[in-house]
Structures are given as C-alpha cells and as structure tokens.
C-alpha cells in the first residue's frame, strides 16, 4: 500500500496538486493559477503549514508542473494519481499504460477543455517520476452504474453503438466522496436515496441510491446540465442552427460561447462568473446579477427535483463545492424552489455553518440537508492506492504461481 500519493489535477487554466501522506493529518498542496498570463503563480502550503508563493510569469501547464513537481520530488511519493475528466468508455480507475493514455487522448473531443491539459500533466509526471506507478481516476467512472434509460439519448441507435454517444456524467470523485461521507454521518453508510449538488465554477447534480449513481445532470460533455460559472448548461439544441442561420456563427464560435461566455458570466452581462461578486452586486441593486442568481438557483432546484425520479426514496440532500459549501444564501434560495419534498431548512443552522466545515442544516423533520466539504484529492488518492495495491497483489500471485510451477 502506498504510503504517500501525489494527486495531480490539471484544469484548462490551472493545476491543483496535493501530496497526501498515509496516517498523517497534514497535506502538502498547491495551486498553479492564471497560467499563460503575466500573473501566473503557484500558491500553496508545505509541511508545517508553511505558505508557498512562487511567481511564474507567462508559464504554461508544462512549465508550472515542472516548477511544482520538482519541489515535491524530495518528498519521494510512492504513487501518482491523475484526475481525468473524461474516460470515454473506461469505467474504473486504471494504471496508466500506453493503451490507457491513448484512450484518454481519443476521448479529447468529449472534453476538449480538460483532457489535453490532463495529458500534459501525465507527460510531465512520467518524465519527472519515470519509475513510479501512475493511475488515471476518471470523473465519469462513478456514473457508470446509471441504468440505460438514464444514460441513453433519444437519437438514432447507431450514434450510441458505433460512436458512444451517451450521457457520461462528471464530478464523479466529488459525488462519490460526498455521498459516502454524508450517508456515514447520517447513520446509513451507502444506504438509501440521496441527492448531491456540487456547486462551483463547474456545477452538477447527482441522484445516488445505496451508494451508486443512478442519474446525473451532466451528459456527453460537462456542458449539459445546470447553470455554471461560464457554461450555459441546458439550452435548446436548435440554438446552434438558429445562431448559424441568423448570425453566421460556425460551430466553434457557438461552442466557445456556450462553454466560456455563458452561465453566470453571460447572464450578468459579463460582470462576473464568481457567485460572491454577483451576490454583492445584487445587494447593491444590479438587476443582471440578481437575475443570474435566480436562474442559477431555479435551474439547480429543477434539476434536483427531476433527479429525484431515479430514487425509490429520498432521504436527503448534500451541498458541496465552493458555492455549495460556503454560500448559505444560495442554499436557502435553492430550497425555496423545492416546497414539495418536505424539506425543512433551519435558517439559523444554515447561516451559522462556518466555511470549510461539515454539518446538518435542516430542522430535524423531513429529508435531511447537509453541507459536506468535498475531498476530491482524498478520493483520487484512495482509488490510486487501491489500484496500485491490486497490481502488487496480482504480481505476488503470479510470482507464487511461477515459483510453484518451477518447483
């Protein structure tokens, strides 16, 4: 079993990394942000909670990884786990081999903002740590338990059978962790029916029955679903042809608009994709900011209500992610759009919950409502360790069988 796992999460404009040490409460972690700009930097915490702040002007993913990973090399991690947004048809965490890397590359059209960055991270870590086992942990894997009626689109069958066009779902490591932790706190570990709301710049919802995903809001790509920071979420599919016919836009311009210029940013007339900024602006009378918040909360509630159809019984709801964990205002506003499920939010408990802490925020009647800070890095490290341990055990069995034959 690895004593330490280095977790790498390469996003489209940032890189998160964390070194998790077994049987130790502290972690070494960092964030490389604003990549490709003069403001690029690495901020984080090292052993003893000592802060790190390194300026790397105009650095790209590769350069930022080299700076960050070289500083971590002295800690000698035993294994590396990579968060991969889209695994295509891959259904579980996998040891990185040439074949698995190629399959990640082939899934790039399904996650064009993320998979190329993940591949850069894999290339960098393989160069700096050539002898370490490395594992790919896929955002899509947790949702592979969805029934066919939840993941199939109502399009011609050959698109599914020949081109794998289906709903995959994302944020799997977060939904898996939060549902496990939350159900454990509720006294019914991996039992019953729960809704999870992962809310941040990227947001998604999930319905979980007995610890398994049965439906989720994101689909073929991370664009489907609820309103996000810069992503539109669900729109009429004919919007593409409307924009092409009336504005002359090509598919690439439309795709960029829906992924990078929509969501909270678009609704607020380019004011911000940060919910904190929008709430402040709304309090000052900005109507666009107010509308963005209302649309976000309404679409979120609508998604949660729809996903409840996949649950034989609804035991409760878990909020997580940057917005879900920290904004009592958004949690309360969302719950006002869900009057039919018997939820009873405690305004006092909701408002008193401190940043980064977990807690129950319902009044004790009806389905439970919890805030559970997500731990995607911890989940990735756990799955990485499981894969590596399995490989070690397999190797030991093969050696035993070979030795027995030779004897």
Tab-separated table of C-alpha atoms in Angstrom:
chain	number	residue	atom	x	y	z
A	1	UNK	CA	0.000	0.000	0.000
A	2	UNK	CA	1.494	3.374	-0.974
A	3	UNK	CA	2.490	5.498	1.999
A	4	UNK	CA	2.118	8.697	0.003
A	5	UNK	CA	0.217	9.588	-3.157
A	6	UNK	CA	0.782	12.664	-5.303
A	7	UNK	CA	-2.512	13.835	-6.815
A	8	UNK	CA	-2.437	15.942	-9.990
A	9	UNK	CA	-5.491	17.794	-11.302
A	10	UNK	CA	-4.761	19.756	-14.480
A	11	UNK	CA	-7.575	22.127	-15.433
A	12	UNK	CA	-7.935	24.295	-18.506
A	13	UNK	CA	-6.155	27.284	-16.892
A	14	UNK	CA	-4.929	25.949	-13.551
A	15	UNK	CA	-3.272	22.972	-11.891
A	16	UNK	CA	-4.060	21.626	-8.444
A	17	UNK	CA	-1.613	19.271	-6.781
A	18	UNK	CA	-1.553	17.604	-3.395
A	19	UNK	CA	0.768	15.145	-1.681
A	20	UNK	CA	-1.247	13.013	0.731
A	21	UNK	CA	0.706	11.100	3.333
A	22	UNK	CA	-0.865	7.994	4.852
A	23	UNK	CA	-1.521	8.125	8.608
A	24	UNK	CA	-0.686	11.860	8.608
A	25	UNK	CA	-3.283	14.561	9.052
A	26	UNK	CA	-1.475	17.242	7.063
A	27	UNK	CA	-1.142	17.538	3.320
A	28	UNK	CA	1.205	19.392	1.063
A	29	UNK	CA	-0.923	21.124	-1.535
A	30	UNK	CA	-0.787	23.885	-4.089
A	31	UNK	CA	-2.482	25.633	-6.952
A	32	UNK	CA	-0.900	26.959	-10.114
A	33	UNK	CA	-3.287	29.600	-11.441
A	34	UNK	CA	-3.626	32.239	-14.166
A	35	UNK	CA	-1.472	30.110	-16.440
A	36	UNK	CA	-0.447	31.754	-19.684
A	37	UNK	CA	-0.680	35.247	-18.192
A	38	UNK	CA	1.829	37.599	-16.519
A	39	UNK	CA	0.026	36.888	-13.219
A	40	UNK	CA	0.762	33.143	-13.286
A	41	UNK	CA	1.856	31.861	-9.891
A	42	UNK	CA	1.944	28.835	-7.600
A	43	UNK	CA	0.405	29.200	-4.162
A	44	UNK	CA	0.146	26.514	-1.546
A	45	UNK	CA	1.110	25.030	1.776
A	46	UNK	CA	4.062	22.803	2.593
A	47	UNK	CA	4.959	20.767	5.691
A	48	UNK	CA	4.100	22.585	8.926
A	49	UNK	CA	1.548	24.758	7.115
A	50	UNK	CA	4.341	26.935	5.739
A	51	UNK	CA	2.956	29.039	2.873
A	52	UNK	CA	4.388	28.892	-0.637
A	53	UNK	CA	4.018	31.683	-3.196
A	54	UNK	CA	6.052	31.428	-6.408
A	55	UNK	CA	5.638	33.785	-9.339
A	56	UNK	CA	5.955	32.106	-12.750
A	57	UNK	CA	5.046	34.864	-15.258
A	58	UNK	CA	3.516	33.572	-18.519
A	59	UNK	CA	4.190	29.939	-17.576
A	60	UNK	CA	2.121	27.304	-19.364
A	61	UNK	CA	0.942	23.962	-17.918
A	62	UNK	CA	4.206	22.206	-18.662
A	63	UNK	CA	6.389	24.867	-17.053
A	64	UNK	CA	4.154	25.186	-13.995
A	65	UNK	CA	4.172	21.429	-13.475
A	66	UNK	CA	7.938	21.260	-13.704
A	67	UNK	CA	8.327	24.000	-11.075
A	68	UNK	CA	5.754	22.484	-8.740
A	69	UNK	CA	6.754	18.853	-9.110
A	70	UNK	CA	10.466	19.493	-8.715
A	71	UNK	CA	9.717	20.983	-5.296
A	72	UNK	CA	7.748	17.863	-4.364
A	73	UNK	CA	10.287	15.351	-5.684
A	74	UNK	CA	12.270	15.472	-2.433
A	75	UNK	CA	9.255	14.049	-0.569
A	76	UNK	CA	9.512	10.889	-2.713
A	77	UNK	CA	5.858	9.977	-3.369
A	78	UNK	CA	5.110	6.264	-3.814
A	79	UNK	CA	2.429	6.683	-6.499
A	80	UNK	CA	0.729	9.361	-8.582
A	81	UNK	CA	-2.979	9.751	-9.211
A	82	UNK	CA	-4.292	11.881	-12.073
A	83	UNK	CA	-7.783	13.309	-12.183
A	84	UNK	CA	-9.075	12.765	-15.730
A	85	UNK	CA	-12.358	14.430	-16.647
A	86	UNK	CA	-13.423	12.098	-19.453
A	87	UNK	CA	-12.548	8.425	-19.713
A	88	UNK	CA	-14.798	7.669	-22.669
A	89	UNK	CA	-15.750	4.001	-22.309
A	90	UNK	CA	-13.346	3.404	-19.391
A	91	UNK	CA	-15.389	2.518	-16.320
A	92	UNK	CA	-12.906	2.500	-13.420
A	93	UNK	CA	-9.564	3.860	-12.268
A	94	UNK	CA	-6.751	2.390	-14.355
A	95	UNK	CA	-2.985	2.019	-14.127
A	96	UNK	CA	-1.511	4.337	-16.754
A	97	UNK	CA	-0.220	2.371	-19.712
A	98	UNK	CA	0.358	3.438	-23.314
A	99	UNK	CA	-3.051	1.990	-24.189
A	100	UNK	CA	-4.866	3.890	-21.422
A	101	UNK	CA	-3.103	7.137	-22.345
A	102	UNK	CA	-4.182	6.671	-25.961
A	103	UNK	CA	-7.787	6.081	-24.880
A	104	UNK	CA	-7.678	9.305	-22.843
A	105	UNK	CA	-6.395	11.066	-25.959
A	106	UNK	CA	-9.210	9.554	-28.044
A	107	UNK	CA	-11.764	10.927	-25.559
A	108	UNK	CA	-10.481	14.503	-26.063
A	109	UNK	CA	-13.368	15.526	-28.395
A	110	UNK	CA	-15.712	14.794	-25.487
A	111	UNK	CA	-13.794	17.078	-23.073
A	112	UNK	CA	-11.746	19.475	-25.240
A	113	UNK	CA	-11.126	21.934	-22.373
A	114	UNK	CA	-9.778	19.326	-19.981
A	115	UNK	CA	-8.311	16.134	-21.462
A	116	UNK	CA	-5.468	17.909	-23.337
A	117	UNK	CA	-4.364	19.506	-20.046
A	118	UNK	CA	-4.529	16.122	-18.313
A	119	UNK	CA	-2.266	14.644	-20.981
A	120	UNK	CA	0.282	17.418	-20.363
A	121	UNK	CA	0.222	16.502	-16.673
A	122	UNK	CA	0.760	12.822	-17.449
A	123	UNK	CA	3.678	13.628	-19.758
A	124	UNK	CA	5.324	15.826	-17.131
A	125	UNK	CA	4.979	13.361	-14.258
A	126	UNK	CA	6.197	10.450	-16.360
A	127	UNK	CA	9.309	12.444	-17.221
A	128	UNK	CA	9.982	13.534	-13.626
A	129	UNK	CA	8.937	10.270	-11.928
A	130	UNK	CA	9.603	7.548	-14.534
A	131	UNK	CA	9.686	4.673	-12.037
A	132	UNK	CA	6.515	5.439	-10.071
A	133	UNK	CA	3.175	3.707	-10.693
A	134	UNK	CA	0.677	6.238	-12.038
A	135	UNK	CA	-3.096	5.890	-12.086
A	136	UNK	CA	-5.860	7.659	-14.012
A	137	UNK	CA	-9.000	8.323	-11.963
A	138	UNK	CA	-11.933	9.306	-14.165
A	139	UNK	CA	-14.694	11.792	-13.349
A	140	UNK	CA	-17.012	9.669	-15.479
A	141	UNK	CA	-16.376	6.326	-13.748
A	142	UNK	CA	-18.709	6.790	-10.750
A	143	UNK	CA	-21.669	7.286	-13.078
A	144	UNK	CA	-21.193	4.014	-14.965
A	145	UNK	CA	-23.837	2.466	-12.688
A	146	UNK	CA	-26.561	4.597	-14.292
A	147	UNK	CA	-29.294	2.464	-15.921
A	148	UNK	CA	-29.591	2.597	-19.692
A	149	UNK	CA	-32.815	4.611	-19.562
A	150	UNK	CA	-30.860	7.334	-17.722
A	151	UNK	CA	-27.755	7.460	-19.927
A	152	UNK	CA	-29.193	6.965	-23.428
A	153	UNK	CA	-30.150	9.922	-25.621
A	154	UNK	CA	-33.245	9.767	-27.829
A	155	UNK	CA	-31.172	9.834	-31.029
A	156	UNK	CA	-30.584	7.164	-33.705
A	157	UNK	CA	-29.170	3.990	-32.155
A	158	UNK	CA	-26.048	3.854	-34.343
A	159	UNK	CA	-24.751	7.032	-32.691
A	160	UNK	CA	-24.587	5.063	-29.447
A	161	UNK	CA	-23.468	1.680	-30.750
A	162	UNK	CA	-20.882	2.993	-33.225
A	163	UNK	CA	-19.819	6.346	-31.740
A	164	UNK	CA	-20.510	6.006	-27.973
A	165	UNK	CA	-22.859	8.999	-27.912
A	166	UNK	CA	-24.468	8.765	-24.478
A	167	UNK	CA	-24.640	10.556	-21.141
A	168	UNK	CA	-21.471	10.006	-19.096
A	169	UNK	CA	-21.693	12.428	-16.162
A	170	UNK	CA	-18.799	14.194	-14.403
A	171	UNK	CA	-17.562	15.325	-10.971
A	172	UNK	CA	-17.708	11.630	-10.103
A	173	UNK	CA	-14.958	11.732	-7.486
A	174	UNK	CA	-16.764	14.544	-5.659
A	175	UNK	CA	-20.220	12.945	-5.795
A	176	UNK	CA	-18.733	9.613	-4.658
A	177	UNK	CA	-16.864	11.136	-1.719
A	178	UNK	CA	-19.681	13.410	-0.574
A	179	UNK	CA	-22.358	10.722	-0.757
A	180	UNK	CA	-20.202	8.255	1.190
A	181	UNK	CA	-19.206	10.769	3.843
A	182	UNK	CA	-22.678	12.258	4.120
A	183	UNK	CA	-24.505	8.934	4.369
A	184	UNK	CA	-21.988	7.843	7.008
A	185	UNK	CA	-22.703	10.961	9.083
A	186	UNK	CA	-26.429	10.358	8.618
A	187	UNK	CA	-26.041	6.864	10.085
A	188	UNK	CA	-26.809	4.938	6.884
A	189	UNK	CA	-23.446	4.402	5.153
A	190	UNK	CA	-24.004	3.952	1.389
A	191	UNK	CA	-27.677	3.225	2.001
A	192	UNK	CA	-30.845	4.983	0.903
A	193	UNK	CA	-31.553	7.709	-1.602
A	194	UNK	CA	-29.597	10.942	-1.679
A	195	UNK	CA	-29.249	13.972	-3.953
A	196	UNK	CA	-25.887	15.727	-4.242
A	197	UNK	CA	-25.247	19.242	-5.527
A	198	UNK	CA	-21.623	20.005	-6.462
A	199	UNK	CA	-21.656	23.761	-6.990
A	200	UNK	CA	-18.690	25.790	-8.206
A	201	UNK	CA	-17.480	27.286	-11.458
A	202	UNK	CA	-18.412	23.860	-12.798
A	203	UNK	CA	-21.608	22.505	-11.251
A	204	UNK	CA	-23.569	19.282	-11.396
A	205	UNK	CA	-26.167	17.288	-9.508
A	206	UNK	CA	-26.489	13.567	-8.903
A	207	UNK	CA	-29.011	11.022	-7.626
A	208	UNK	CA	-27.454	8.210	-5.593
A	209	UNK	CA	-29.162	5.014	-4.410
A	210	UNK	CA	-27.351	2.699	-1.995
A	211	UNK	CA	-24.015	4.323	-2.824
A	212	UNK	CA	-24.360	4.127	-6.608
A	213	UNK	CA	-25.061	6.870	-9.128
A	214	UNK	CA	-28.408	6.350	-10.849
A	215	UNK	CA	-28.610	9.691	-12.676
A	216	UNK	CA	-26.731	12.964	-13.002
A	217	UNK	CA	-27.132	16.336	-14.688
A	218	UNK	CA	-24.061	16.395	-16.960
A	219	UNK	CA	-24.095	14.319	-20.117
A	220	UNK	CA	-21.895	13.551	-23.117
A	221	UNK	CA	-19.757	16.537	-22.104
A	222	UNK	CA	-19.582	18.752	-18.995
A	223	UNK	CA	-21.699	21.373	-20.796
A	224	UNK	CA	-25.044	19.654	-20.222
A	225	UNK	CA	-26.997	20.301	-17.044
A	226	UNK	CA	-27.393	23.218	-14.649
A	227	UNK	CA	-26.099	26.786	-14.980
A	228	UNK	CA	-22.371	27.130	-14.218
A	229	UNK	CA	-19.781	29.899	-13.988
A	230	UNK	CA	-19.216	30.322	-17.724
A	231	UNK	CA	-21.132	27.309	-19.125
A	232	UNK	CA	-24.736	27.624	-20.190
A	233	UNK	CA	-25.961	24.225	-19.069
A	234	UNK	CA	-29.075	23.007	-20.898
A	235	UNK	CA	-30.187	25.000	-23.935
A	236	UNK	CA	-32.442	24.168	-26.872
A	237	UNK	CA	-30.309	22.089	-29.294
A	238	UNK	CA	-31.721	24.176	-32.140
A	239	UNK	CA	-29.884	27.204	-30.756
A	240	UNK	CA	-26.907	26.098	-32.870
A	241	UNK	CA	-28.833	26.216	-36.133
A	242	UNK	CA	-30.539	29.483	-35.124
A	243	UNK	CA	-27.196	31.201	-34.478
A	244	UNK	CA	-25.676	29.747	-37.647
A	245	UNK	CA	-28.589	30.890	-39.806
A	246	UNK	CA	-29.124	34.326	-38.273
A	247	UNK	CA	-25.648	35.397	-37.110
A	248	UNK	CA	-23.455	33.309	-39.397
A	249	UNK	CA	-21.648	31.682	-36.454
A	250	UNK	CA	-19.788	28.441	-37.033
A	251	UNK	CA	-19.885	25.520	-34.591
A	252	UNK	CA	-16.575	26.512	-32.976
A	253	UNK	CA	-17.777	30.034	-32.176
A	254	UNK	CA	-21.020	28.656	-30.752
A	255	UNK	CA	-19.157	26.084	-28.684
A	256	UNK	CA	-16.845	28.759	-27.273
A	257	UNK	CA	-19.811	30.964	-26.410
A	258	UNK	CA	-21.654	28.176	-24.584
A	259	UNK	CA	-18.559	26.999	-22.668
A	260	UNK	CA	-16.699	30.227	-21.887
A	261	UNK	CA	-19.059	33.186	-22.281
A	262	UNK	CA	-22.352	31.948	-20.846
A	263	UNK	CA	-23.638	30.793	-17.456
A	264	UNK	CA	-23.384	33.311	-14.624
A	265	UNK	CA	-20.967	35.401	-16.689
A	266	UNK	CA	-23.356	35.711	-19.626
A	267	UNK	CA	-26.474	36.254	-17.531
A	268	UNK	CA	-24.755	39.027	-15.570
A	269	UNK	CA	-23.781	40.803	-18.803
A	270	UNK	CA	-20.086	39.886	-18.317
A	271	UNK	CA	-19.987	41.228	-14.760
A	272	UNK	CA	-18.541	38.050	-13.224
A	273	UNK	CA	-18.646	34.266	-13.079
A	274	UNK	CA	-17.907	34.424	-9.319
A	275	UNK	CA	-21.014	33.971	-7.181
A	276	UNK	CA	-19.550	36.097	-4.378
A	277	UNK	CA	-19.211	39.075	-6.709
A	278	UNK	CA	-22.737	38.575	-8.046
A	279	UNK	CA	-24.303	38.410	-4.588
A	280	UNK	CA	-22.530	41.629	-3.600
A	281	UNK	CA	-23.625	43.335	-6.831
A	282	UNK	CA	-27.202	42.109	-6.378
A	283	UNK	CA	-27.310	43.593	-2.876
A	284	UNK	CA	-26.278	46.897	-4.460
A	285	UNK	CA	-29.179	46.735	-6.910
A	286	UNK	CA	-27.598	45.203	-10.023
A	287	UNK	CA	-30.537	43.583	-11.839
A	288	UNK	CA	-28.405	41.396	-14.097
A	289	UNK	CA	-26.615	39.933	-11.089
A	290	UNK	CA	-29.956	39.314	-9.360
A	291	UNK	CA	-31.300	37.512	-12.419
A	292	UNK	CA	-28.158	35.369	-12.726
A	293	UNK	CA	-28.574	34.216	-9.116
A	294	UNK	CA	-32.261	33.464	-9.578
A	295	UNK	CA	-31.676	31.467	-12.756
A	296	UNK	CA	-28.850	29.537	-11.089
A	297	UNK	CA	-30.946	28.575	-8.057
A	298	UNK	CA	-34.102	27.816	-10.037
A	299	UNK	CA	-32.312	25.579	-12.548
A	300	UNK	CA	-30.483	23.860	-9.689
A	301	UNK	CA	-33.736	23.136	-7.850
A	302	UNK	CA	-35.384	21.999	-11.068
A	303	UNK	CA	-32.534	19.549	-11.697
A	304	UNK	CA	-32.680	18.147	-8.160
A	305	UNK	CA	-36.436	17.664	-8.443
A	306	UNK	CA	-36.033	15.864	-11.773
A	307	UNK	CA	-33.260	13.585	-10.498
A	308	UNK	CA	-35.420	12.517	-7.561
A	309	UNK	CA	-37.350	10.437	-10.117
A	310	UNK	CA	-34.427	7.998	-10.083
A	311	UNK	CA	-34.728	7.339	-6.337
A	312	UNK	CA	-37.137	4.847	-4.746
A	313	UNK	CA	-36.946	7.009	-1.624
A	314	UNK	CA	-35.492	10.459	-0.868
A	315	UNK	CA	-33.530	10.575	2.389
A	316	UNK	CA	-31.803	13.902	1.887
A	317	UNK	CA	-29.597	16.351	0.048
A	318	UNK	CA	-25.880	17.126	0.266
A	319	UNK	CA	-24.449	20.505	-0.790
A	320	UNK	CA	-20.751	20.681	-1.711
A	321	UNK	CA	-18.255	22.589	-3.876
A	322	UNK	CA	-17.102	26.181	-3.466
A	323	UNK	CA	-20.602	27.660	-3.688
A	324	UNK	CA	-22.408	24.766	-2.030
A	325	UNK	CA	-20.081	24.751	0.974
A	326	UNK	CA	-19.781	28.492	1.510
A	327	UNK	CA	-22.955	30.258	0.428
A	328	UNK	CA	-25.798	29.985	2.929
A	329	UNK	CA	-27.699	32.462	0.724
A	330	UNK	CA	-27.627	30.179	-2.336
A	331	UNK	CA	-28.550	27.123	-0.275
A	332	UNK	CA	-31.562	28.898	1.228
A	333	UNK	CA	-32.736	30.361	-2.072
A	334	UNK	CA	-32.477	26.958	-3.762
A	335	UNK	CA	-34.555	25.282	-1.052
A	336	UNK	CA	-37.386	27.803	-1.530
A	337	UNK	CA	-37.842	26.342	-5.017
A	338	UNK	CA	-38.324	22.837	-3.563
A	339	UNK	CA	-41.502	23.111	-1.455
A	340	UNK	CA	-42.982	19.724	-2.432
A	341	UNK	CA	-40.451	17.335	-0.854
A	342	UNK	CA	-40.916	18.075	2.835
A	343	UNK	CA	-37.518	19.761	3.284
A	344	UNK	CA	-37.360	21.941	6.400
A	345	UNK	CA	-34.256	24.143	6.303
A	346	UNK	CA	-33.061	25.607	9.602
A	347	UNK	CA	-32.207	29.192	8.763
A	348	UNK	CA	-30.128	29.509	11.935
A	349	UNK	CA	-28.087	26.350	11.351
A	350	UNK	CA	-27.638	27.219	7.696
A	351	UNK	CA	-26.331	30.711	8.471
A	352	UNK	CA	-24.114	29.560	11.343
A	353	UNK	CA	-22.252	26.907	9.387
A	354	UNK	CA	-18.647	28.071	9.121
A	355	UNK	CA	-16.534	27.939	5.991
A	356	UNK	CA	-14.995	24.540	5.309
A	357	UNK	CA	-16.947	22.671	7.983
A	358	UNK	CA	-19.485	19.898	7.575
A	359	UNK	CA	-22.853	19.989	9.267
A	360	UNK	CA	-26.554	19.308	9.123
A	361	UNK	CA	-28.709	22.336	8.297
A	362	UNK	CA	-32.277	21.005	8.435
A	363	UNK	CA	-34.619	21.496	11.382
A	364	UNK	CA	-34.906	17.781	12.177
A	365	UNK	CA	-38.032	16.964	10.184
A	366	UNK	CA	-38.378	15.781	6.599
A	367	UNK	CA	-35.449	14.751	4.380
A	368	UNK	CA	-32.064	15.655	5.804
A	369	UNK	CA	-29.980	18.555	4.429
A	370	UNK	CA	-26.212	18.524	4.889
A	371	UNK	CA	-23.202	20.572	3.859
A	372	UNK	CA	-20.268	18.239	3.159
A	373	UNK	CA	-16.940	19.786	2.049
A	374	UNK	CA	-15.714	17.719	-0.853
A	375	UNK	CA	-12.346	15.984	-0.890
A	376	UNK	CA	-11.650	15.055	-4.481
A	377	UNK	CA	-7.909	14.750	-3.817
A	378	UNK	CA	-8.546	12.326	-0.962
A	379	UNK	CA	-10.866	10.243	-3.131
A	380	UNK	CA	-8.355	10.180	-6.002
A	381	UNK	CA	-5.572	9.153	-3.614
A	382	UNK	CA	-7.773	6.374	-2.218
A	383	UNK	CA	-8.607	4.997	-5.671
A	384	UNK	CA	-4.965	5.308	-6.757
A	385	UNK	CA	-3.804	3.345	-3.719
A	386	UNK	CA	-6.446	0.692	-4.391
A	387	UNK	CA	-5.275	0.206	-7.989
A	388	UNK	CA	-1.594	0.088	-7.023
A	389	UNK	CA	-2.289	-2.359	-4.190
A	390	UNK	CA	-4.212	-4.554	-6.635
A	391	UNK	CA	-1.284	-4.557	-9.059
A	392	UNK	CA	1.140	-5.508	-6.268
A	393	UNK	CA	-1.128	-8.347	-5.141
A	394	UNK	CA	-1.522	-9.581	-8.713
A	395	UNK	CA	2.238	-9.571	-9.189
A	396	UNK	CA	2.688	-11.514	-5.953
A	397	UNK	CA	0.148	-14.143	-7.043
A	398	UNK	CA	1.819	-14.536	-10.434
A	399	UNK	CA	5.224	-14.915	-8.780
A	400	UNK	CA	3.824	-17.537	-6.398
A	401	UNK	CA	2.279	-19.484	-9.291
A	402	UNK	CA	5.520	-19.287	-11.306
A	403	UNK	CA	7.609	-20.419	-8.340
A	404	UNK	CA	5.192	-23.294	-7.701
A	405	UNK	CA	5.423	-24.481	-11.319
A	406	UNK	CA	9.234	-24.282	-11.269
A	407	UNK	CA	9.337	-26.213	-8.022
